[in-house]
Tab-separated table of C-alpha atoms and ligand atoms in Angstrom:
chain	number	residue	atom	x	y	z
I	22	MET	CA	143.904	16.986	173.141
I	23	THR	CA	142.243	15.750	176.264
I	24	ASP	CA	143.410	13.174	178.705
I	25	THR	CA	142.887	9.821	177.054
I	26	THR	CA	140.946	8.543	180.032
I	27	SER	CA	138.292	11.239	179.804
I	28	ASN	CA	134.984	10.309	178.205
I	29	GLN	CA	135.405	10.120	174.441
I	30	MET	CA	131.864	11.424	173.918
I	31	TRP	CA	131.909	14.511	176.090
I	32	GLY	CA	135.452	14.720	177.395
I	33	GLY	CA	136.478	17.787	175.398
I	34	ARG	CA	136.520	20.170	178.325
I	35	PHE	CA	137.798	17.614	180.836
I	36	ALA	CA	141.441	17.228	181.720
I	37	ALA	CA	140.970	13.962	183.584
I	38	GLY	CA	138.637	11.017	183.641
I	39	PRO	CA	136.103	10.433	186.412
I	40	ASP	CA	136.858	8.876	189.759
I	41	ALA	CA	135.913	5.204	189.889
I	42	ILE	CA	133.119	6.031	192.328
I	43	MET	CA	131.839	8.739	189.994
I	44	GLU	CA	131.821	6.255	187.159
I	45	ALA	CA	129.972	3.725	189.291
I	46	ILE	CA	127.220	6.104	190.368
I	47	ASN	CA	126.900	7.661	186.937
I	48	ALA	CA	126.755	4.618	184.692
I	49	SER	CA	123.449	3.140	183.615
I	50	ILE	CA	124.796	0.678	181.067
I	51	GLY	CA	124.380	-2.178	183.564
I	52	PHE	CA	120.628	-1.903	183.109
I	53	ASP	CA	119.806	0.361	180.161
I	54	GLN	CA	121.409	-2.121	177.760
I	55	ARG	CA	117.916	-3.619	177.819
I	56	MET	CA	116.906	-0.716	175.575
I	57	ALA	CA	119.505	-1.482	172.893
I	58	ALA	CA	116.973	-2.433	170.227
I	59	GLN	CA	114.906	0.695	170.912
I	60	ASP	CA	118.003	2.882	170.911
I	61	ILE	CA	119.088	1.548	167.555
I	62	ALA	CA	115.588	1.869	166.072
I	63	GLY	CA	115.475	5.495	167.230
I	64	SER	CA	118.913	6.252	165.807
I	65	ARG	CA	118.105	4.620	162.486
I	66	ALA	CA	114.935	6.705	162.174
I	67	HIS	CA	116.859	9.832	163.129
I	68	ALA	CA	119.599	9.159	160.562
I	69	ALA	CA	117.074	8.571	157.770
I	70	MET	CA	115.363	11.845	158.650
I	71	LEU	CA	118.659	13.774	158.745
I	72	ALA	CA	119.349	12.600	155.202
I	73	ALA	CA	115.807	13.322	153.983
I	74	THR	CA	116.058	16.881	155.290
I	75	GLY	CA	119.539	17.380	153.823
I	76	VAL	CA	121.282	17.708	157.191
I	77	ILE	CA	123.585	14.785	156.397
I	78	THR	CA	124.343	13.069	153.114
I	79	ASP	CA	122.552	9.986	151.902
I	80	SER	CA	125.771	8.010	151.922
I	81	ASP	CA	126.506	8.945	155.543
I	82	ALA	CA	122.942	7.984	156.499
I	83	LYS	CA	123.316	4.683	154.704
I	84	ALA	CA	126.579	3.923	156.481
I	85	ILE	CA	125.054	4.878	159.827
I	86	ARG	CA	121.897	2.840	159.313
I	87	GLU	CA	123.748	-0.250	158.172
I	88	GLY	CA	126.403	0.103	160.850
I	89	LEU	CA	123.672	0.310	163.491
I	90	LEU	CA	122.270	-2.995	162.275
I	91	THR	CA	125.692	-4.537	162.708
I	92	VAL	CA	125.839	-3.181	166.247
I	93	LEU	CA	122.399	-4.616	166.942
I	94	SER	CA	123.375	-8.051	165.689
I	95	GLU	CA	126.517	-7.967	167.826
I	96	ILE	CA	124.438	-7.114	170.885
I	97	GLU	CA	121.853	-9.765	170.107
I	98	ALA	CA	124.563	-12.359	169.596
I	99	GLY	CA	126.153	-11.443	172.923
I	100	ASP	CA	129.312	-10.314	171.133
I	101	PHE	CA	129.190	-6.760	172.369
I	102	THR	CA	131.442	-5.477	175.131
I	103	PHE	CA	129.539	-2.926	177.170
I	104	SER	CA	131.728	-0.251	178.701
I	105	THR	CA	130.982	1.474	181.982
I	106	ALA	CA	133.235	4.339	180.949
I	107	LEU	CA	130.772	4.985	178.136
I	108	GLU	CA	128.033	5.358	180.737
I	109	ASP	CA	124.922	4.272	178.944
I	110	ILE	CA	123.469	2.408	176.003
I	111	HIS	CA	123.356	5.538	173.859
I	112	MET	CA	127.080	6.200	174.032
I	113	ASN	CA	128.029	2.536	173.925
I	114	VAL	CA	126.158	2.115	170.665
I	115	GLU	CA	127.514	5.311	169.136
I	116	ALA	CA	131.102	4.503	170.120
I	117	ARG	CA	130.875	1.058	168.582
I	118	LEU	CA	129.300	2.542	165.458
I	119	LYS	CA	132.333	4.794	165.157
I	120	GLU	CA	134.656	1.786	165.393
I	121	ILE	CA	132.716	0.101	162.608
I	122	ILE	CA	132.006	2.955	160.150
I	123	GLY	CA	134.389	5.684	161.232
I	124	GLU	CA	133.760	9.383	160.660
I	125	PRO	CA	130.072	9.374	159.581
I	126	ALA	CA	129.158	8.006	163.021
I	127	GLY	CA	129.964	11.405	164.463
I	128	ARG	CA	127.184	12.982	162.382
I	129	LEU	CA	124.411	10.852	163.901
I	130	HIS	CA	124.044	13.004	166.991
I	131	THR	CA	123.168	16.114	164.970
I	132	GLY	CA	119.925	17.807	166.017
I	133	ARG	CA	119.297	15.552	168.975
I	134	SER	CA	120.562	14.994	172.505
I	135	ARG	CA	120.687	12.075	174.868
I	136	ASN	CA	117.765	13.741	176.630
I	137	ASP	CA	115.296	13.268	173.803
I	138	GLN	CA	117.057	10.044	172.847
I	139	VAL	CA	116.570	8.408	176.246
I	140	ALA	CA	112.964	9.585	176.492
I	141	THR	CA	112.305	8.076	173.059
I	142	ASP	CA	114.031	4.781	173.808
I	143	PHE	CA	112.316	4.397	177.130
I	144	LYS	CA	108.909	5.212	175.683
I	145	LEU	CA	109.393	2.590	172.993
I	146	TRP	CA	110.378	0.074	175.654
I	147	VAL	CA	107.407	0.870	177.889
I	148	ARG	CA	105.086	0.767	174.888
I	149	ASP	CA	106.243	-2.776	174.103
I	150	GLN	CA	105.518	-3.739	177.688
I	151	LEU	CA	102.015	-2.296	177.488
I	152	ASP	CA	101.478	-4.456	174.421
I	153	ALA	CA	102.758	-7.492	176.312
I	154	ALA	CA	100.480	-6.663	179.244
I	155	GLU	CA	97.550	-6.408	176.858
I	156	SER	CA	98.271	-9.909	175.525
I	157	GLY	CA	98.732	-11.269	179.044
I	158	LEU	CA	95.454	-9.771	180.210
I	159	LEU	CA	93.567	-11.076	177.182
I	160	ALA	CA	94.889	-14.584	177.823
I	161	LEU	CA	93.946	-14.396	181.490
I	162	ILE	CA	90.461	-13.105	180.699
I	163	SER	CA	89.963	-15.931	178.235
I	164	ALA	CA	90.992	-18.501	180.874
I	165	LEU	CA	88.494	-16.958	183.315
I	166	LEU	CA	85.752	-17.035	180.691
I	167	SER	CA	86.336	-20.778	180.208
I	168	GLN	CA	85.988	-21.337	183.948
I	169	ALA	CA	82.874	-19.161	184.096
I	170	GLU	CA	81.245	-20.894	181.185
I	171	ALA	CA	81.896	-24.361	182.581
I	172	GLY	CA	80.569	-23.439	186.004
I	173	ALA	CA	77.882	-20.889	185.205
I	174	ASP	CA	75.395	-22.771	187.441
I	175	TRP	CA	77.707	-24.281	190.051
I	176	VAL	CA	76.747	-23.006	193.478
I	177	MET	CA	79.209	-21.716	196.039
I	178	PRO	CA	78.981	-19.448	199.037
I	179	GLY	CA	79.360	-15.751	198.381
I	180	PHE	CA	81.109	-13.899	201.167
I	181	THR	CA	81.138	-10.519	202.796
I	182	HIS	CA	83.631	-10.025	205.634
I	183	LEU	CA	84.722	-13.565	204.639
I	184	GLN	CA	81.510	-14.724	206.368
I	185	THR	CA	78.986	-16.726	204.376
I	186	ALA	CA	76.563	-14.207	202.910
I	187	GLN	CA	74.435	-15.606	200.072
I	188	PRO	CA	74.861	-18.410	197.568
I	189	VAL	CA	76.431	-17.326	194.306
I	190	THR	CA	77.607	-19.162	191.229
I	191	TRP	CA	81.170	-20.129	190.417
I	192	GLY	CA	80.729	-18.500	187.036
I	193	HIS	CA	79.625	-15.272	188.666
I	194	HIS	CA	82.699	-15.216	190.881
I	195	MET	CA	85.009	-15.832	187.914
I	196	MET	CA	83.265	-13.091	185.972
I	197	ALA	CA	83.894	-10.613	188.785
I	198	TYR	CA	87.603	-10.978	187.971
I	199	VAL	CA	86.885	-10.640	184.264
I	200	GLU	CA	85.427	-7.208	185.052
I	201	MET	CA	88.518	-6.247	187.072
I	202	PHE	CA	91.008	-7.436	184.477
I	203	GLY	CA	88.822	-5.878	181.803
I	204	ARG	CA	89.249	-2.491	183.463
I	205	ASP	CA	92.990	-3.156	183.702
I	206	LEU	CA	92.972	-3.870	179.985
I	207	SER	CA	91.270	-0.576	179.263
I	208	ARG	CA	93.791	1.247	181.478
I	209	VAL	CA	96.615	-0.391	179.513
I	210	ARG	CA	95.071	0.734	176.243
I	211	ASP	CA	94.449	4.258	177.530
I	212	ALA	CA	98.009	4.540	178.769
I	213	ARG	CA	99.351	3.386	175.432
I	214	ALA	CA	97.254	5.862	173.464
I	215	ARG	CA	98.223	8.764	175.744
I	216	MET	CA	101.952	8.045	175.772
I	217	ASN	CA	102.290	7.574	172.034
I	218	GLU	CA	103.915	10.913	171.186
I	219	SER	CA	107.506	11.117	170.065
I	220	PRO	CA	110.053	13.070	172.109
I	221	LEU	CA	112.677	12.688	169.384
I	222	GLY	CA	113.852	16.026	168.018
I	223	ALA	CA	113.143	17.910	171.244
I	224	ALA	CA	116.954	17.767	171.435
I	225	ALA	CA	118.507	18.802	174.755
I	226	LEU	CA	115.444	20.796	175.803
I	227	ALA	CA	114.788	23.690	173.446
I	228	GLY	CA	114.472	22.054	170.057
I	229	THR	CA	117.094	22.552	167.364
I	230	SER	CA	118.072	24.982	164.650
I	231	PHE	CA	118.571	22.136	162.166
I	232	PRO	CA	115.650	21.718	159.728
I	233	ILE	CA	114.580	18.391	161.206
I	234	ASP	CA	111.294	16.650	160.439
I	235	ARG	CA	109.826	15.381	163.683
I	236	ASP	CA	106.729	14.009	161.983
I	237	MET	CA	108.914	11.737	159.919
I	238	THR	CA	110.737	10.209	162.881
I	239	ALA	CA	107.518	9.969	164.879
I	240	LYS	CA	105.887	8.029	162.067
I	241	ALA	CA	108.891	5.777	161.516
I	242	LEU	CA	108.818	4.774	165.178
I	243	GLY	CA	105.065	4.145	165.284
I	244	PHE	CA	104.213	7.232	167.305
I	245	ASP	CA	100.971	9.053	166.569
I	246	ARG	CA	102.644	12.480	166.492
I	247	PRO	CA	105.636	14.378	167.861
I	248	ALA	CA	105.315	15.704	171.424
I	249	ALA	CA	104.300	19.361	171.146
I	250	ASN	CA	106.589	20.955	173.725
I	251	SER	CA	110.296	20.214	173.732
I	252	LEU	CA	110.734	21.074	177.432
I	253	ASP	CA	107.960	18.684	178.364
I	254	ALA	CA	109.155	16.032	175.934
I	255	VAL	CA	112.538	15.598	177.605
I	256	SER	CA	111.296	15.878	181.179
I	257	ASP	CA	108.087	13.869	180.991
I	258	ARG	CA	108.073	10.534	182.762
I	259	ASP	CA	104.277	10.373	183.115
I	260	PHE	CA	104.243	7.459	180.727
I	261	ALA	CA	106.445	5.436	183.059
I	262	LEU	CA	104.345	6.426	186.059
I	263	GLU	CA	101.140	5.581	184.261
I	264	PHE	CA	102.640	2.236	183.349
I	265	LEU	CA	103.545	1.616	186.986
I	266	SER	CA	100.209	2.736	188.376
I	267	THR	CA	98.331	0.637	185.835
I	268	ALA	CA	100.577	-2.280	186.730
I	269	SER	CA	99.988	-1.627	190.436
I	270	ILE	CA	96.211	-1.704	190.156
I	271	CYS	CA	96.346	-4.840	188.055
I	272	ALA	CA	98.810	-6.451	190.478
I	273	MET	CA	96.400	-5.589	193.298
I	274	HIS	CA	93.655	-7.465	191.434
I	275	LEU	CA	95.984	-10.386	190.824
I	276	SER	CA	96.878	-10.354	194.490
I	277	ARG	CA	93.255	-10.461	195.661
I	278	PHE	CA	92.552	-13.376	193.382
I	279	ALA	CA	95.745	-15.093	194.497
I	280	GLU	CA	94.641	-14.689	198.102
I	281	GLU	CA	91.347	-16.382	197.294
I	282	LEU	CA	93.167	-19.247	195.619
I	283	VAL	CA	95.372	-19.692	198.676
I	284	ILE	CA	92.298	-19.868	200.897
I	285	TRP	CA	90.257	-21.989	198.493
I	286	SER	CA	92.992	-24.570	197.970
I	287	SER	CA	93.421	-25.168	201.734
I	288	ALA	CA	92.207	-28.410	203.304
I	289	GLN	CA	89.678	-26.371	205.281
I	290	PHE	CA	87.987	-25.020	202.136
I	291	ARG	CA	88.783	-27.464	199.317
I	292	PHE	CA	86.972	-25.199	196.839
I	293	VAL	CA	89.661	-25.691	194.199
I	294	THR	CA	92.446	-28.079	193.375
I	295	LEU	CA	95.457	-26.403	191.828
I	296	SER	CA	97.376	-28.415	189.285
I	297	ASP	CA	100.700	-30.009	190.122
I	298	ARG	CA	102.207	-27.777	187.462
I	299	PHE	CA	101.427	-24.718	189.544
I	300	SER	CA	102.063	-26.080	193.039
I	301	THR	CA	105.094	-27.128	195.053
I	302	GLY	CA	105.749	-29.678	197.766
I	303	SER	CA	107.245	-29.358	201.206
I	304	SER	CA	110.683	-30.792	201.901
I	305	ILE	CA	109.579	-32.022	205.327
I	306	MET	CA	105.797	-32.542	205.259
I	307	PRO	CA	104.979	-35.112	202.586
I	308	GLN	CA	101.252	-34.342	202.527
I	309	LYS	CA	101.734	-30.690	201.567
I	310	LYS	CA	100.878	-29.219	198.209
I	311	ASN	CA	101.565	-25.539	198.458
I	312	PRO	CA	100.039	-22.780	196.318
I	313	ASP	CA	103.399	-21.016	195.928
I	314	ALA	CA	102.577	-19.430	192.591
I	315	ALA	CA	99.507	-17.783	194.107
I	316	GLU	CA	101.500	-16.643	197.106
I	317	LEU	CA	104.198	-15.108	194.935
I	318	ILE	CA	101.634	-13.385	192.746
I	319	ARG	CA	100.103	-12.018	195.943
I	320	ALA	CA	103.497	-10.647	196.909
I	321	LYS	CA	104.322	-9.060	193.549
I	322	VAL	CA	102.094	-6.070	194.157
I	323	GLY	CA	104.555	-5.073	196.873
I	324	ARG	CA	107.471	-4.568	194.534
I	325	ILE	CA	105.366	-3.181	191.701
I	326	PHE	CA	103.663	-0.609	193.864
I	327	GLY	CA	107.060	0.059	195.433
I	328	ALA	CA	108.404	0.938	191.992
I	329	ASN	CA	105.481	3.297	191.439
I	330	THR	CA	106.133	5.026	194.751
I	331	ALA	CA	109.872	5.183	194.105
I	332	LEU	CA	109.508	6.859	190.725
I	333	MET	CA	106.893	9.277	192.062
I	334	MET	CA	109.422	10.305	194.703
I	335	VAL	CA	112.202	10.633	192.149
I	336	MET	CA	110.089	12.886	189.939
I	337	LYS	CA	108.137	15.004	192.371
I	338	GLY	CA	110.754	17.634	193.115
I	339	LEU	CA	112.524	17.895	189.773
I	340	PRO	CA	112.632	21.296	188.115
I	341	LEU	CA	112.259	21.298	184.335
I	342	THR	CA	113.758	19.845	182.308
I	343	TYR	CA	116.039	16.787	182.390
I	344	SER	CA	117.935	15.934	185.559
I	345	LYS	CA	120.116	12.898	186.040
I	346	ASP	CA	117.730	11.761	188.769
I	347	MET	CA	115.568	10.558	185.921
I	348	GLN	CA	118.062	7.817	185.126
I	349	GLU	CA	116.635	6.106	188.211
I	350	ASP	CA	113.374	5.501	186.326
I	351	LYS	CA	114.530	2.454	184.433
I	352	GLU	CA	115.391	-0.178	187.008
I	353	GLN	CA	112.067	0.381	188.734
I	354	VAL	CA	110.112	0.018	185.521
I	355	PHE	CA	112.155	-2.950	184.282
I	356	ASP	CA	111.651	-4.838	187.525
I	357	ALA	CA	107.949	-4.002	187.722
I	358	ALA	CA	107.405	-4.995	184.085
I	359	ASP	CA	109.206	-8.320	184.468
I	360	ASN	CA	107.226	-9.208	187.537
I	361	TRP	CA	103.904	-7.997	186.176
I	362	MET	CA	104.264	-10.140	183.045
I	363	LEU	CA	105.338	-13.120	185.130
I	364	ALA	CA	102.399	-12.712	187.499
I	365	LEU	CA	99.934	-12.430	184.605
I	366	ALA	CA	101.315	-15.556	182.956
I	367	ALA	CA	101.380	-17.535	186.207
I	368	MET	CA	97.815	-16.541	187.023
I	369	GLU	CA	96.641	-17.490	183.580
I	370	GLY	CA	98.302	-20.897	183.910
I	371	MET	CA	96.813	-21.502	187.342
I	372	VAL	CA	93.326	-20.515	186.219
I	373	ARG	CA	93.481	-22.693	183.111
I	374	ASP	CA	94.686	-25.693	185.100
I	375	MET	CA	92.643	-25.424	188.277
I	376	THR	CA	89.676	-27.642	189.050
I	377	ALA	CA	86.723	-26.269	190.944
I	378	ASN	CA	85.504	-28.924	193.385
I	379	ARG	CA	81.850	-28.717	192.619
I	380	ASP	CA	80.705	-30.867	195.560
I	381	SER	CA	82.688	-28.935	198.162
I	382	LEU	CA	81.435	-25.678	196.699
I	383	ALA	CA	77.822	-26.895	196.820
I	384	ALA	CA	78.151	-28.235	200.368
I	385	ALA	CA	79.599	-24.937	201.545
I	386	ALA	CA	76.959	-22.986	199.654
I	387	GLY	CA	74.178	-24.634	201.650
I	388	SER	CA	75.762	-24.097	205.058
I	389	GLY	CA	76.093	-20.994	207.172
I	390	PHE	CA	72.405	-20.005	206.737
I	391	SER	CA	73.240	-18.724	203.305
I	392	THR	CA	69.581	-18.549	202.256
I	393	ALA	CA	68.462	-16.428	205.220
I	394	THR	CA	67.963	-13.448	202.908
I	395	ASP	CA	65.781	-15.594	200.638
I	396	LEU	CA	63.671	-16.495	203.682
I	397	ALA	CA	63.307	-12.837	204.659
I	398	ASP	CA	62.393	-11.940	201.069
I	399	TRP	CA	59.741	-14.736	201.111
I	400	LEU	CA	58.202	-13.265	204.275
I	401	VAL	CA	57.993	-9.901	202.525
I	402	ARG	CA	56.735	-11.206	199.210
I	403	VAL	CA	54.252	-13.866	200.390
I	404	LEU	CA	53.176	-12.708	203.847
I	405	GLY	CA	53.466	-9.004	203.153
I	406	LEU	CA	55.724	-8.307	206.166
I	407	PRO	CA	57.750	-5.101	206.208
I	408	PHE	CA	61.383	-6.037	205.432
I	409	ARG	CA	62.591	-4.982	208.901
I	410	ASP	CA	60.067	-7.353	210.545
I	411	ALA	CA	60.959	-10.113	208.111
I	412	HIS	CA	64.625	-9.576	208.991
I	413	HIS	CA	63.786	-9.986	212.702
I	414	VAL	CA	61.720	-13.152	212.188
I	415	THR	CA	64.451	-14.653	210.059
I	416	GLY	CA	67.088	-13.753	212.632
I	417	THR	CA	65.068	-15.598	215.270
I	418	LEU	CA	64.783	-18.661	213.026
I	419	VAL	CA	68.543	-18.578	212.354
I	420	ALA	CA	69.195	-18.451	216.103
I	421	ARG	CA	66.948	-21.491	216.576
I	422	ALA	CA	68.678	-23.450	213.859
I	423	GLU	CA	72.026	-22.463	215.281
I	424	SER	CA	71.115	-23.656	218.771
I	425	ARG	CA	69.880	-26.939	217.307
I	426	GLY	CA	73.054	-27.270	215.253
I	427	CYS	CA	71.141	-27.516	211.974
I	428	ASP	CA	70.574	-25.392	208.886
I	429	LEU	CA	67.415	-23.460	208.005
I	430	PRO	CA	65.820	-26.118	205.751
I	431	ASP	CA	66.188	-28.621	208.639
I	432	LEU	CA	63.727	-26.716	210.865
I	433	SER	CA	60.231	-28.260	210.847
I	434	LEU	CA	57.212	-26.242	209.757
I	435	ALA	CA	55.931	-26.351	213.337
I	436	GLU	CA	59.188	-24.839	214.594
I	437	MET	CA	58.921	-22.109	211.981
I	438	GLN	CA	55.313	-21.384	212.891
I	439	GLU	CA	56.284	-20.950	216.543
I	440	VAL	CA	58.192	-17.899	215.382
I	441	HIS	CA	55.582	-16.673	212.876
I	442	GLY	CA	52.215	-18.427	212.651
I	443	ASP	CA	51.553	-17.584	208.983
I	444	ILE	CA	54.574	-19.395	207.562
I	445	THR	CA	53.524	-22.203	205.184
I	446	GLN	CA	55.182	-25.225	203.580
I	447	ASP	CA	55.880	-23.048	200.539
I	448	VAL	CA	58.761	-21.413	202.426
I	449	TYR	CA	60.935	-24.491	201.849
I	450	SER	CA	60.961	-23.752	198.149
I	451	VAL	CA	63.177	-20.721	198.761
I	452	LEU	CA	65.525	-22.303	201.292
I	453	GLY	CA	67.422	-24.334	198.721
I	454	VAL	CA	70.551	-22.792	197.218
I	455	GLU	CA	69.512	-23.654	193.665
I	456	ASN	CA	66.368	-21.620	194.082
I	457	SER	CA	68.385	-18.842	195.619
I	458	ILE	CA	70.802	-18.478	192.746
I	459	ASN	CA	68.168	-18.986	190.056
I	460	SER	CA	66.053	-16.228	191.546
I	461	ARG	CA	68.760	-13.553	191.366
I	462	THR	CA	68.129	-12.610	187.776
I	463	SER	CA	68.571	-8.848	188.156
I	464	TYR	CA	71.090	-7.401	185.680
I	465	GLY	CA	74.576	-8.318	186.892
I	466	GLY	CA	73.138	-10.810	189.390
I	467	THR	CA	74.367	-14.303	190.137
I	468	ALA	CA	71.663	-16.310	188.305
I	469	PRO	CA	73.175	-18.652	185.684
I	470	VAL	CA	71.137	-16.958	182.983
I	471	GLN	CA	72.792	-13.643	183.846
I	472	VAL	CA	76.252	-15.202	184.101
I	473	ARG	CA	75.893	-16.798	180.674
I	474	ALA	CA	74.770	-13.469	179.245
I	475	GLN	CA	77.877	-11.792	180.687
I	476	VAL	CA	80.164	-14.508	179.336
I	477	GLN	CA	78.631	-13.938	175.914
I	478	ARG	CA	78.987	-10.166	176.230
I	479	TRP	CA	82.720	-10.554	176.946
I	480	LYS	CA	83.182	-13.018	174.134
I	481	ASP	CA	81.590	-10.492	171.790
I	482	ILE	CA	83.810	-7.704	173.140
I	483	LEU	CA	86.967	-9.758	172.703
I	484	GLY	CA	85.873	-11.018	169.299
J	3	LIG	N1	121.699	7.510	180.863
J	3	LIG	C1	120.887	8.679	180.883
J	3	LIG	C2	119.528	8.367	181.459
J	3	LIG	O1	119.202	7.240	181.553
J	3	LIG	C3	120.731	9.215	179.498
J	3	LIG	C4	120.477	10.671	179.411
J	3	LIG	C5	121.644	11.418	179.844
J	3	LIG	N2	121.547	12.797	179.545
J	3	LIG	C6	122.376	13.686	180.062
J	3	LIG	N3	122.199	14.900	179.747
J	3	LIG	N4	123.330	13.320	180.865
J	3	LIG	O2	118.782	9.239	181.841
């Protein structure tokens, strides 16, 4: 027989085992052991199908299926010794199964290959992560809805270019993120629906001559159907890329929000107070309360998008079908998934715990000439000025207020009339921020009535 150090799974044609370096570069067991439960679920479904189609006996299938449960419990209990010589989770599980049940274990790998096996396992793993992301997003959206509902009519400055633009409501700002995370949620659901086809039974690449039933295994594993082309089934990693790109876009949203929280929690803004539970102190400056969770969430998009780029690069030049390059998919996805879930949970916690400082928000909302557009609109609506002229008159009034170091409502009527003689006392009614926000009732606008309608719409959607 073969050299005893050659791989017991495929060593038949090998006279010697691999060099230690070869073993090190080849092995994936260090990370793909995370797919043990999926691997065993896939193998159990495959064994049941082999028996149902008469490819193996019922008693062999029974021994295999029970033995696999024993292997799973050993792994879950931490009693399993993973072997680098056995390369990956698939061969580690099968080798241990052989130790436990003997000869029938060798019949499990009939009509399949590690190529369809790994694609199946990895899909099951990614699918679980999409489900976890869905839960995380729903929890985050619900935390944002609570904030929006509580502060539907709290005024704050709205920004463009991070310059004060117009007053908006706190609820409106929170609901902007609900829209973003809502789109992320729909991307997660789309990705899940699209990926849910079973590669199992595609075998190495060409299908198999055994009378397998791919519908049966697909159903047993919760897939909607078997993948229709065996070449594609073993070489497709779109599902992993779609996972990573969905995660990247969501992480980008998380990062933008995190950036706002970092700014808002600073002493210069004081828009929000983050809870002690989601802040840290400084070892040297006793006054500091740092928004570390927000900063780390802001950073996560770097590694998640990095994973997306890395896997794109791995895949882009690969001829059909499977190449070992594809083993490099897992660490990227594992790391991105871990960090995406962590970022979602941390953001949810921060949002639930944070306090909006209503007074600081209101004070900031009224400064920076935030109602200049309302003044220009008044000139159009009441005096009948063309908007361009109204814009010019308002700009002149802003310049006056600025040179006096006051805000627009602090200018006297006489000062206003120096700029345009027809301005009346009525103009002051539009210079207040409350008026400003209440007037913006267009669909999707910042008026509390609109914000409350959007909160209700989301509550109805989420049920
Ligand atoms: N460990 C491998 C991977 O993660 C499993 C598939 C190996 N297939 C093969 N033909 N060598 O991709």
